[in-house]
DNA sequence: AAAGACCTTGACGGCCCCTTGAGGGGGCGG
DNA sequence: CCGCCCCCTCAAGGGGCCGTCAAGGTCTTT
């Protein structure tokens, strides 16, 4: 019965990532106006170590979400002042927090509408706590893996630095002029440093999906890039994977540590 | 809808990156053995522009997922040869593809087990197509937004590690360069670790269906693979099954989840 | 209109990778 | 012991992929 979130389940999918937060740290925003349900969920969640935040109206919910940025939102659709669907859309305008909708309405159209509005899951009352917890774990799992936000405004590759905001590239301190395609190509490779990108991927991202077959384009542009950027940097920055594509070597030795 | 709270809906969650593929390009792996359900889903998915891949057994499913890397998996739990839960875990060892479980079993423990095994959603039969599609959209939304972040799926075979996302292989920590065919061969064997793959299967998956008779190709490439990655690892990694094919020994001795 | 920046396109030489065939070894049945 | 089958090894050969260069076309700038 105590198949709660603290169960020592093996989690093979969570290879090696920052623990988003231990169970005790997880902050749940409960959007619910019905007192009975409030009590029930408050007890269940509380006894499993979640920290709780509550809101009984849409306005409150927005305020709570804004100021405390919870890790997950449980939203009942039956609110007095606002439609839960609209509230979901509102939240989705600026936040990617996981939203699990709880509703007494089991009609298919309701589910579709909520999910398309941005909800991550839809649970019909009555439901079991264990299922709720399992779905919370799934939602947190998703949120955790996209954890780190986009890369900073500056990509640092040893001698080479790319200022994404200024669209400026420097090699060993001095500016290097890149044409539009060269720049897109470099940024694409830099953002995926260490990974091999196939010709197809590169062409689709840089030139557009229609050019997926023009492998030669990549070769010519790549040669130009190498001439401009790889000059001073002794070790090869761009590595050719014959028959596959290209890879930009990652300078930093951090990388994902071994699984075991 | 009626309150001023809902602004123009611009699907803000999609700002992460360009959509990897339009709906028409999405490849669905349908793991289902029941003919009636097969027909139903085949028709529904097909008419909505999804490309379809089918598997009626666990082994087939693994092979299909291995070679075609679908964008999403729909899995019925009632398979003849393997438990769907175990299959989910198996897939999660190397892949982060969204998995939506479809089952006739509505018991809460079943849901919890499936979700904790790595499934992203759980749909109880009977269900409506529209809900299924909505949940597919949610799953794809999640998959799309995590773009290039995350630890990346890694196959761990003792000394040998295969980083699928980076297409990089290391033996005892140092990089090993593999040609395209060598790499495909290794990955195929690794994803089916423990199982014997016949020459025919290997040729079909790595070289293409037209090469099914060229057994010698496999032998030569296999020899090269052994020279490159089996050197330091004392115990044999690749086992020859005379007259049949090859097998990669599974190192991990665990994998015995007691069916509670 | 002329000049410049940028991309496409083709040709060519070099090198990587796959094929292909020959030679040899080990297991098994006769 | 011998012969057959299956497998491993090695190296030569050729085809295809890659890097390079330069001419020509298109669009923008002056």
Coordinates of C-alpha atoms (C1' of nucleotides) in Angstrom, one line a residue:
Chain A
X1 CA 0.0 0.0 0.0
X2 CA 2.9 2.2 0.6
X3 CA 4.0 2.2 -3.0
X4 CA 4.9 5.8 -2.7
X5 CA 7.4 7.9 -4.4
X6 CA 10.1 6.9 -2.0
X7 CA 10.0 3.3 -3.1
X8 CA 13.4 2.1 -4.0
X9 CA 12.5 1.4 -7.6
X10 CA 15.2 0.8 -10.0
X11 CA 15.3 3.5 -12.5
X12 CA 17.2 2.4 -15.5
X13 CA 16.2 5.4 -17.6
X14 CA 17.7 7.9 -15.3
X15 CA 21.2 7.2 -16.5
X16 CA 23.3 9.9 -15.0
X17 CA 21.7 13.1 -14.4
X18 CA 21.4 15.6 -11.8
X19 CA 18.8 14.5 -9.4
X20 CA 16.1 17.1 -10.0
X21 CA 15.4 17.1 -6.3
X22 CA 14.8 14.5 -3.7
X23 CA 11.3 13.7 -2.7
X24 CA 11.3 16.1 0.1
X25 CA 12.2 19.0 -2.1
X26 CA 9.5 18.6 -4.6
X27 CA 7.0 21.4 -4.6
X28 CA 3.5 20.7 -5.6
X29 CA 0.9 23.3 -6.5
X30 CA -2.5 22.0 -5.8
X31 CA -5.3 23.8 -7.6
X32 CA -8.5 22.6 -6.1
X33 CA -11.5 24.2 -4.6
X34 CA -13.5 21.3 -3.3
X35 CA -12.7 20.9 0.5
X36 CA -13.0 17.2 0.6
X37 CA -10.6 16.6 -2.3
X38 CA -8.3 19.2 -0.8
X39 CA -8.0 17.3 2.4
X40 CA -7.5 14.0 0.7
X41 CA -4.7 15.2 -1.5
X42 CA -3.1 17.3 1.2
X43 CA -2.9 14.2 3.4
X44 CA -1.6 11.9 0.6
X45 CA 0.9 14.3 -0.7
X46 CA 2.0 15.5 2.7
X47 CA 2.6 12.0 4.0
X48 CA 4.8 11.2 1.1
X49 CA 7.1 14.1 1.7
X50 CA 6.0 16.6 -0.9
X51 CA 5.9 20.2 0.0
X52 CA 2.6 21.7 -0.7
X53 CA 1.2 24.9 -2.2
X54 CA -2.5 25.4 -2.5
X55 CA -4.8 27.6 -4.6
X56 CA -8.5 27.5 -4.8
X57 CA -9.0 29.9 -7.6
X58 CA -7.4 30.6 -10.9
X59 CA -6.1 34.0 -9.8
X60 CA -4.5 32.4 -6.8
X61 CA -3.0 29.7 -8.9
X62 CA -1.3 32.1 -11.3
X63 CA 0.0 34.0 -8.3
X64 CA 1.4 31.0 -6.6
X65 CA 2.9 29.6 -9.7
X66 CA 4.5 32.9 -10.5
X67 CA 6.1 33.5 -7.2
X68 CA 7.1 30.0 -6.1
X69 CA 7.6 28.2 -9.4
X70 CA 6.5 24.8 -8.3
X71 CA 7.9 21.6 -9.7
X72 CA 4.5 20.2 -10.7
X73 CA 0.9 21.4 -10.8
X74 CA -2.1 19.3 -10.0
X75 CA -5.2 21.0 -11.4
X76 CA -8.8 20.2 -10.8
X77 CA -10.9 21.4 -13.7
X78 CA -13.9 22.5 -11.6
X79 CA -12.8 25.9 -10.4
X80 CA -15.2 28.6 -9.5
X81 CA -13.8 31.6 -11.3
X82 CA -11.9 30.3 -14.3
X83 CA -12.0 27.3 -16.6
X84 CA -9.1 25.0 -15.8
X85 CA -8.3 24.7 -19.5
X86 CA -7.9 28.4 -19.9
X87 CA -5.7 28.4 -16.8
X88 CA -3.6 25.7 -18.3
X89 CA -3.1 27.8 -21.4
X90 CA -2.2 30.8 -19.3
X91 CA 0.5 28.9 -17.4
X92 CA 1.8 27.4 -20.6
X93 CA 2.5 30.9 -22.0
X94 CA 5.5 31.2 -19.8
X95 CA 6.1 28.0 -18.0
X96 CA 6.8 24.4 -18.8
X97 CA 6.0 23.1 -15.4
X98 CA 4.3 19.7 -15.6
X99 CA 0.5 19.9 -15.3
X100 CA -1.6 17.0 -14.3
X101 CA -5.3 17.6 -14.7
X102 CA -7.7 16.0 -12.4
X103 CA -11.3 16.0 -13.3
X104 CA -14.7 14.4 -12.7
X105 CA -15.5 14.9 -16.4
X106 CA -14.5 11.8 -18.3
X107 CA -15.7 12.8 -21.7
X108 CA -13.2 12.3 -24.4
X109 CA -13.5 15.8 -25.7
X110 CA -12.6 17.2 -22.3
X111 CA -9.5 15.1 -22.2
X112 CA -8.4 16.1 -25.7
X113 CA -9.0 19.7 -25.0
X114 CA -7.0 19.7 -21.8
X115 CA -4.1 17.8 -23.2
X116 CA -4.0 20.0 -26.3
X117 CA -4.1 23.0 -24.1
X118 CA -0.8 22.0 -22.6
X119 CA -1.6 19.5 -19.9
X120 CA 0.7 16.6 -19.5
X121 CA -1.7 14.1 -18.2
X122 CA -5.4 13.7 -17.4
X123 CA -6.8 11.7 -14.6
X124 CA -10.4 11.0 -14.2
X125 CA -12.1 10.9 -10.8
X126 CA -12.2 8.6 -9.0
X127 CA -8.6 7.5 -9.1
X128 CA -6.2 5.7 -6.9
X129 CA -3.4 7.5 -5.1
X130 CA -0.8 5.1 -6.3
X131 CA -1.7 5.8 -9.9
X132 CA -1.5 9.5 -9.2
X133 CA 1.9 9.1 -7.7
X134 CA 3.1 7.0 -10.6
X135 CA 1.9 9.6 -13.1
X136 CA 3.6 12.3 -11.0
X137 CA 6.8 10.4 -11.2
X138 CA 6.5 10.2 -15.0
X139 CA 5.9 13.9 -15.2
X140 CA 8.9 14.7 -13.0
X141 CA 11.0 12.3 -15.0
X142 CA 10.1 14.2 -18.2
X143 CA 10.8 17.5 -16.5
X144 CA 14.1 16.3 -15.1
X145 CA 15.6 15.2 -18.4
X146 CA 15.2 18.6 -20.0
X147 CA 16.5 20.1 -16.9
X148 CA 19.2 22.5 -17.9
X149 CA 17.9 25.4 -19.9
X150 CA 19.3 26.2 -23.3
X151 CA 23.0 26.8 -23.5
X152 CA 24.3 30.1 -22.4
X153 CA 24.7 33.0 -24.8
X154 CA 28.3 32.1 -25.4
X155 CA 29.7 28.8 -26.6
X156 CA 33.3 28.2 -25.6
X157 CA 35.3 25.7 -27.5
X158 CA 38.9 26.3 -26.4
X159 CA 40.4 28.8 -28.8
X160 CA 37.1 29.4 -30.5
X161 CA 34.3 31.4 -28.9
X162 CA 30.8 31.9 -30.3
X163 CA 28.7 34.8 -29.0
X164 CA 25.2 33.7 -30.0
X165 CA 23.6 37.0 -29.1
X166 CA 26.0 39.2 -31.0
X167 CA 26.4 36.6 -33.7
X168 CA 30.1 36.9 -33.4
X169 CA 32.9 34.4 -33.6
X170 CA 36.5 34.8 -32.3
X171 CA 39.5 32.6 -32.7
X172 CA 42.3 33.1 -30.2
X173 CA 40.8 36.5 -29.4
X174 CA 40.5 37.9 -32.9
X175 CA 37.3 38.3 -34.9
X176 CA 36.6 35.9 -37.7
X177 CA 34.1 36.8 -40.4
X178 CA 31.7 34.0 -41.3
X179 CA 29.0 33.9 -44.0
X180 CA 25.5 33.1 -43.0
X181 CA 25.7 29.4 -43.9
X182 CA 29.1 29.0 -42.3
X183 CA 27.8 30.5 -39.1
X184 CA 24.8 28.3 -38.9
X185 CA 26.9 25.3 -39.7
X186 CA 29.4 26.2 -36.9
X187 CA 26.7 26.8 -34.4
X188 CA 24.9 23.6 -35.2
X189 CA 28.1 21.6 -34.7
X190 CA 29.0 23.5 -31.6
X191 CA 25.7 23.0 -29.9
X192 CA 26.1 19.3 -30.6
X193 CA 29.7 19.2 -29.7
X194 CA 30.9 15.6 -29.4
X195 CA 28.0 14.2 -31.3
X196 CA 28.2 13.0 -34.9
X197 CA 25.8 14.8 -37.1
X198 CA 25.0 13.1 -40.4
X199 CA 25.1 14.9 -43.7
X200 CA 21.4 14.6 -43.7
X201 CA 20.9 16.2 -40.4
X202 CA 23.2 19.0 -41.3
X203 CA 21.6 19.7 -44.6
X204 CA 18.1 19.7 -43.0
X205 CA 19.1 22.1 -40.3
X206 CA 21.3 24.5 -42.2
X207 CA 20.0 24.5 -45.7
X208 CA 16.4 23.2 -45.2
X209 CA 14.6 19.9 -45.5
X210 CA 14.6 20.0 -49.3
X211 CA 18.3 19.8 -49.6
X212 CA 18.7 16.5 -47.8
X213 CA 20.6 14.9 -50.6
X214 CA 23.1 17.5 -51.5
X215 CA 26.0 16.1 -49.6
X216 CA 28.5 18.1 -51.6
X217 CA 27.3 21.4 -50.2
X218 CA 28.4 20.4 -46.8
X219 CA 31.8 19.4 -47.9
X220 CA 32.6 22.7 -49.6
X221 CA 31.3 24.8 -46.7
X222 CA 33.1 22.6 -44.3
X223 CA 36.4 23.1 -46.0
X224 CA 35.8 26.9 -45.8
X225 CA 35.0 26.7 -42.1
X226 CA 38.2 24.7 -41.5
X227 CA 40.3 27.2 -43.3
X228 CA 38.9 30.1 -41.3
X229 CA 38.7 28.5 -37.8
X230 CA 40.9 25.5 -37.5
X231 CA 44.0 27.4 -38.5
X232 CA 45.6 28.2 -35.2
X233 CA 44.1 25.5 -33.2
X234 CA 46.6 22.8 -33.6
X235 CA 44.4 19.7 -32.8
X236 CA 41.7 19.1 -35.3
X237 CA 38.4 20.7 -34.3
X238 CA 36.2 19.2 -37.0
X239 CA 36.4 15.5 -37.4
X240 CA 35.2 13.7 -40.5
X241 CA 33.3 10.5 -40.0
X242 CA 33.6 8.9 -43.4
X243 CA 30.3 7.7 -44.8
X244 CA 28.4 9.3 -41.9
X245 CA 29.0 13.0 -41.2
X246 CA 31.0 15.4 -39.1
X247 CA 31.7 15.9 -35.4
X248 CA 33.1 18.7 -33.4
X249 CA 35.4 17.6 -30.7
X250 CA 34.4 18.6 -27.2
X251 CA 37.3 20.2 -25.4
X252 CA 35.8 20.0 -21.9
X253 CA 36.5 16.7 -20.3
X254 CA 33.4 16.8 -18.2
X255 CA 30.9 14.9 -20.4
X256 CA 28.5 12.5 -18.9
X257 CA 30.3 10.2 -16.5
X258 CA 30.0 6.4 -16.8
X259 CA 26.8 4.9 -15.7
X260 CA 28.1 2.6 -13.0
Chain B
X1 CA -12.6 30.7 -23.0
X2 CA -14.9 33.4 -21.9
X3 CA -12.6 35.1 -19.5
X4 CA -9.9 37.5 -20.5
X5 CA -7.3 35.1 -19.2
X6 CA -6.7 33.3 -22.5
X7 CA -4.5 35.2 -24.8
X8 CA -3.9 34.2 -28.4
X9 CA -2.7 30.7 -28.2
X10 CA 0.7 30.4 -29.8
X11 CA 1.8 27.0 -28.5
X12 CA 4.6 28.4 -26.4
X13 CA 6.0 25.0 -25.6
X14 CA 7.1 24.6 -29.1
X15 CA 9.6 27.3 -29.0
X16 CA 12.4 24.9 -28.1
X17 CA 13.5 24.0 -31.6
X18 CA 12.2 23.4 -35.0
X19 CA 9.8 20.5 -35.1
X20 CA 12.0 17.5 -36.0
X21 CA 9.4 16.2 -38.3
X22 CA 5.9 17.1 -39.4
X23 CA 3.1 14.9 -38.4
X24 CA 3.2 13.1 -41.7
X25 CA 6.7 12.0 -41.1
X26 CA 6.2 10.5 -37.7
X27 CA 7.0 6.8 -37.4
X28 CA 4.9 4.8 -35.0
X29 CA 5.9 1.3 -33.8
X30 CA 2.8 -0.6 -33.1
X31 CA 3.4 -3.6 -30.8
X32 CA 0.2 -5.6 -30.9
X33 CA -0.7 -9.2 -31.5
X34 CA -4.4 -9.1 -31.5
X35 CA -5.6 -8.9 -35.2
X36 CA -8.7 -6.9 -34.5
X37 CA -6.8 -4.2 -32.6
X38 CA -4.1 -4.2 -35.2
X39 CA -6.6 -3.4 -38.0
X40 CA -8.3 -0.8 -35.9
X41 CA -5.1 1.1 -35.1
X42 CA -3.6 0.6 -38.5
X43 CA -6.5 2.2 -40.1
X44 CA -6.7 5.1 -37.5
X45 CA -3.0 5.9 -37.6
X46 CA -2.7 5.5 -41.3
X47 CA -5.5 7.8 -42.1
X48 CA -4.0 10.5 -39.9
X49 CA -0.7 10.5 -41.8
X50 CA 1.5 8.5 -39.5
X51 CA 3.9 6.0 -41.0
X52 CA 3.5 2.6 -39.4
X53 CA 5.8 -0.1 -38.2
X54 CA 4.4 -3.3 -36.7
X55 CA 5.5 -6.0 -34.4
X56 CA 3.5 -8.9 -33.0
X57 CA 6.1 -10.3 -30.6
X58 CA 8.7 -8.9 -28.2
X59 CA 11.6 -10.0 -30.2
X60 CA 10.2 -8.4 -33.3
X61 CA 9.6 -5.2 -31.4
X62 CA 13.2 -5.0 -30.3
X63 CA 14.5 -5.6 -33.7
X64 CA 12.2 -3.0 -35.3
X65 CA 13.0 -0.4 -32.7
X66 CA 16.7 -1.2 -33.1
X67 CA 16.9 -0.7 -36.8
X68 CA 14.2 1.9 -37.5
X69 CA 14.3 4.0 -34.3
X70 CA 10.6 5.0 -34.4
X71 CA 9.4 8.3 -33.0
X72 CA 6.9 6.7 -30.6
X73 CA 5.9 3.2 -29.5
X74 CA 2.3 2.0 -28.9
X75 CA 2.5 -1.1 -26.8
X76 CA -0.2 -3.6 -26.0
X77 CA 0.6 -5.5 -22.8
X78 CA -0.9 -8.8 -23.9
X79 CA 2.0 -10.2 -25.9
X80 CA 2.5 -13.9 -26.4
X81 CA 6.2 -14.3 -25.8
X82 CA 7.3 -11.5 -23.5
X83 CA 5.7 -9.4 -20.8
X84 CA 5.1 -5.9 -22.1
X85 CA 6.6 -4.5 -18.9
X86 CA 9.8 -6.3 -19.4
X87 CA 9.9 -5.2 -23.0
X88 CA 9.5 -1.6 -21.8
X89 CA 12.4 -2.0 -19.5
X90 CA 14.4 -3.5 -22.3
X91 CA 13.8 -0.6 -24.6
X92 CA 14.5 1.9 -21.8
X93 CA 18.0 0.5 -21.6
X94 CA 19.1 2.3 -24.6
X95 CA 16.2 4.4 -25.9
X96 CA 14.2 7.3 -24.7
X97 CA 11.5 6.9 -27.3
X98 CA 8.0 7.7 -25.9
X99 CA 6.1 4.6 -25.0
X100 CA 2.4 4.6 -24.6
X101 CA 1.0 1.4 -23.1
X102 CA -2.4 0.1 -24.1
X103 CA -3.9 -2.6 -22.0
X104 CA -7.2 -4.2 -21.2
X105 CA -6.0 -4.5 -17.6
X106 CA -7.2 -1.6 -15.6
X107 CA -5.9 -2.5 -12.2
X108 CA -4.0 0.2 -10.5
X109 CA -1.0 -1.9 -9.8
X110 CA -0.6 -2.7 -13.5
X111 CA -0.6 1.0 -14.3
X112 CA 1.9 1.8 -11.6
X113 CA 4.2 -1.0 -12.7
X114 CA 4.1 0.0 -16.3
X115 CA 4.7 3.7 -15.7
X116 CA 7.5 2.9 -13.3
X117 CA 9.1 0.6 -15.8
X118 CA 9.5 3.6 -18.1
X119 CA 6.3 3.9 -19.9
X120 CA 5.1 7.5 -20.5
X121 CA 1.4 6.9 -20.5
X122 CA -1.1 4.1 -19.9
X123 CA -4.4 3.8 -21.7
X124 CA -7.0 1.4 -20.7
X125 CA -9.2 -0.4 -23.3
X126 CA -11.6 0.6 -24.5
X127 CA -10.5 4.0 -25.4
X128 CA -11.4 6.6 -27.9
X129 CA -9.1 7.4 -30.9
X130 CA -9.2 11.1 -30.2
X131 CA -7.9 10.6 -26.7
X132 CA -5.2 8.3 -28.1
X133 CA -4.1 11.0 -30.6
X134 CA -4.1 13.6 -27.9
X135 CA -1.9 11.6 -25.7
X136 CA 0.4 10.8 -28.7
X137 CA 0.7 14.6 -29.2
X138 CA 1.6 15.1 -25.6
X139 CA 4.3 12.4 -25.8
X140 CA 5.7 13.8 -29.0
X141 CA 5.7 17.3 -27.4
X142 CA 7.8 16.0 -24.6
X143 CA 10.2 14.2 -26.9
X144 CA 10.6 17.3 -29.0
X145 CA 11.4 19.8 -26.3
X146 CA 14.2 17.9 -24.7
X147 CA 16.1 18.4 -27.9
X148 CA 19.8 17.9 -27.4
X149 CA 19.9 17.9 -23.7
X150 CA 20.0 15.0 -21.4
X151 CA 22.5 12.3 -20.7
X152 CA 21.8 10.4 -23.8
X153 CA 21.2 6.7 -24.1
X154 CA 24.3 4.6 -23.6
X155 CA 24.8 0.9 -24.1
X156 CA 27.1 -0.4 -21.4
X157 CA 28.9 -3.7 -22.1
X158 CA 31.6 -3.9 -19.5
X159 CA 34.7 -2.4 -21.0
X160 CA 32.9 -1.4 -24.1
X161 CA 30.5 1.6 -24.1
X162 CA 28.4 2.8 -27.0
X163 CA 27.1 6.3 -27.0
X164 CA 24.2 6.1 -29.4
X165 CA 23.5 9.8 -29.6
X166 CA 27.1 10.7 -30.3
X167 CA 27.7 7.6 -32.3
X168 CA 30.9 7.0 -30.4
X169 CA 32.4 3.8 -29.1
X170 CA 35.0 3.6 -26.3
X171 CA 36.9 0.6 -25.0
X172 CA 38.3 0.9 -21.6
X173 CA 37.9 4.7 -21.8
X174 CA 39.6 5.3 -25.1
X175 CA 37.9 6.1 -28.3
X176 CA 37.7 3.5 -31.1
X177 CA 37.0 4.4 -34.6
X178 CA 34.5 2.3 -36.4
X179 CA 33.4 2.4 -40.0
X180 CA 29.7 2.7 -40.8
X181 CA 29.2 -1.0 -41.3
X182 CA 31.2 -2.0 -38.2
X183 CA 29.2 0.4 -36.1
X184 CA 25.8 -0.8 -37.4
X185 CA 26.9 -4.3 -36.8
X186 CA 28.1 -3.7 -33.2
X187 CA 24.9 -1.8 -32.3
X188 CA 22.7 -4.4 -33.7
X189 CA 24.4 -7.1 -31.7
X190 CA 24.5 -5.0 -28.6
X191 CA 20.9 -4.1 -28.6
X192 CA 20.1 -7.8 -29.0
X193 CA 22.7 -8.8 -26.4
X194 CA 22.3 -12.4 -25.4
X195 CA 20.2 -13.4 -28.4
X196 CA 21.7 -15.2 -31.4
X197 CA 21.3 -13.3 -34.6
X198 CA 21.5 -15.4 -37.8
X199 CA 23.7 -14.4 -40.7
X200 CA 20.5 -13.7 -42.6
X201 CA 19.1 -11.3 -40.0
X202 CA 22.4 -9.5 -39.7
X203 CA 22.8 -9.1 -43.5
X204 CA 19.3 -7.9 -43.8
X205 CA 19.6 -5.3 -41.1
X206 CA 23.1 -4.0 -41.8
X207 CA 23.6 -4.4 -45.5
X208 CA 20.1 -4.5 -46.7
X209 CA 17.5 -7.2 -47.8
X210 CA 19.3 -7.8 -51.1
X211 CA 22.4 -9.2 -49.4
X212 CA 20.8 -12.0 -47.5
X213 CA 23.1 -14.6 -49.0
X214 CA 26.5 -13.0 -48.6
X215 CA 27.5 -14.7 -45.4
X216 CA 31.2 -14.0 -46.0
X217 CA 30.6 -10.3 -45.6
X218 CA 29.6 -10.8 -42.0
X219 CA 32.6 -12.9 -41.3
X220 CA 35.2 -10.4 -42.5
X221 CA 33.5 -7.4 -40.8
X222 CA 33.2 -9.4 -37.6
X223 CA 36.8 -10.2 -37.6
X224 CA 37.6 -6.5 -37.9
X225 CA 35.2 -5.7 -35.1
X226 CA 36.9 -8.3 -32.9
X227 CA 40.3 -6.9 -33.6
X228 CA 39.2 -3.4 -32.7
X229 CA 37.2 -3.9 -29.6
X230 CA 37.7 -7.3 -28.2
X231 CA 41.4 -6.9 -27.6
X232 CA 41.6 -5.8 -24.0
X233 CA 38.4 -7.4 -22.8
X234 CA 39.7 -10.8 -21.8
X235 CA 36.5 -12.8 -22.0
X236 CA 35.1 -13.1 -25.5
X237 CA 32.5 -10.6 -26.3
X238 CA 31.3 -12.0 -29.6
X239 CA 30.4 -15.6 -29.7
X240 CA 30.2 -17.6 -32.9
X241 CA 27.3 -20.0 -33.2
X242 CA 28.5 -22.3 -35.9
X243 CA 26.1 -22.7 -38.7
X244 CA 23.7 -20.1 -37.2
X245 CA 25.1 -16.7 -36.6
X246 CA 26.6 -14.6 -33.9
X247 CA 25.8 -13.6 -30.3
X248 CA 27.0 -10.9 -28.0
X249 CA 27.3 -12.0 -24.5
X250 CA 25.2 -10.1 -22.0
X251 CA 27.3 -9.1 -19.1
X252 CA 24.7 -7.9 -16.7
X253 CA 23.5 -10.8 -14.6
X254 CA 20.7 -9.0 -12.9
X255 CA 17.5 -8.5 -14.9
X256 CA 15.3 -10.6 -12.8
X257 CA 12.4 -8.5 -11.7
X258 CA 10.2 -10.6 -9.5
X259 CA 6.6 -10.4 -10.7
X260 CA 4.9 -9.3 -7.7
Chain C
dA1 C1' 25.6 49.9 -63.8
dA2 C1' 29.5 48.1 -61.6
dA3 C1' 31.5 45.8 -57.8
dG4 C1' 31.3 42.7 -54.2
dA5 C1' 29.7 38.9 -51.3
dC6 C1' 28.0 34.5 -51.3
dC7 C1' 26.6 30.1 -52.9
dT8 C1' 26.4 26.5 -56.3
dT9 C1' 28.5 23.3 -59.4
dG10 C1' 31.9 20.5 -61.7
dA11 C1' 36.4 18.4 -62.1
dC12 C1' 40.2 16.0 -60.1
dG13 C1' 43.4 13.6 -57.1
dG14 C1' 43.8 11.1 -52.8
dC15 C1' 42.4 8.1 -49.4
dC16 C1' 39.1 5.3 -46.8
dC17 C1' 36.3 1.2 -46.8
dC18 C1' 34.2 -2.6 -48.7
dT19 C1' 34.5 -6.4 -51.4
dT20 C1' 36.7 -10.6 -53.1
dG21 C1' 39.5 -14.5 -53.3
dA22 C1' 43.1 -17.5 -51.5
dG23 C1' 45.0 -19.9 -47.8
dG24 C1' 44.8 -22.2 -43.4
dG25 C1' 42.8 -24.2 -39.0
dG26 C1' 39.6 -26.8 -36.2
dG27 C1' 35.7 -30.0 -35.3
dC28 C1' 33.2 -34.0 -36.7
dG29 C1' 31.9 -38.1 -39.1
dG30 C1' 33.4 -41.8 -41.7
Chain D
dC1 C1' 43.7 -40.9 -40.4
dC2 C1' 41.2 -38.4 -43.9
dG3 C1' 37.9 -35.4 -46.0
dC4 C1' 34.3 -32.1 -45.5
dC5 C1' 32.3 -28.1 -43.7
dC6 C1' 32.5 -24.0 -41.5
dC7 C1' 35.1 -20.4 -39.9
dC8 C1' 39.1 -17.0 -39.4
dT9 C1' 42.9 -14.2 -41.5
dC10 C1' 45.1 -11.4 -44.7
dA11 C1' 46.0 -8.5 -48.5
dA12 C1' 45.1 -6.8 -53.0
dG13 C1' 41.9 -4.3 -55.8
dG14 C1' 38.4 -1.1 -57.0
dG15 C1' 34.7 1.9 -56.1
dG16 C1' 33.0 5.6 -53.7
dC17 C1' 33.6 9.3 -50.5
dC18 C1' 36.2 13.4 -49.3
dG19 C1' 39.1 17.7 -49.7
dT20 C1' 40.4 21.2 -52.8
dC21 C1' 40.1 24.7 -56.2
dA22 C1' 38.1 27.7 -59.4
dA23 C1' 34.6 29.2 -62.6
dG24 C1' 30.0 30.9 -63.0
dG25 C1' 25.5 32.5 -61.3
dT26 C1' 22.5 35.3 -58.2
dC27 C1' 21.5 38.7 -55.1
dT28 C1' 22.8 42.9 -52.6
dT29 C1' 25.4 47.0 -52.1
dT30 C1' 27.5 51.3 -53.8

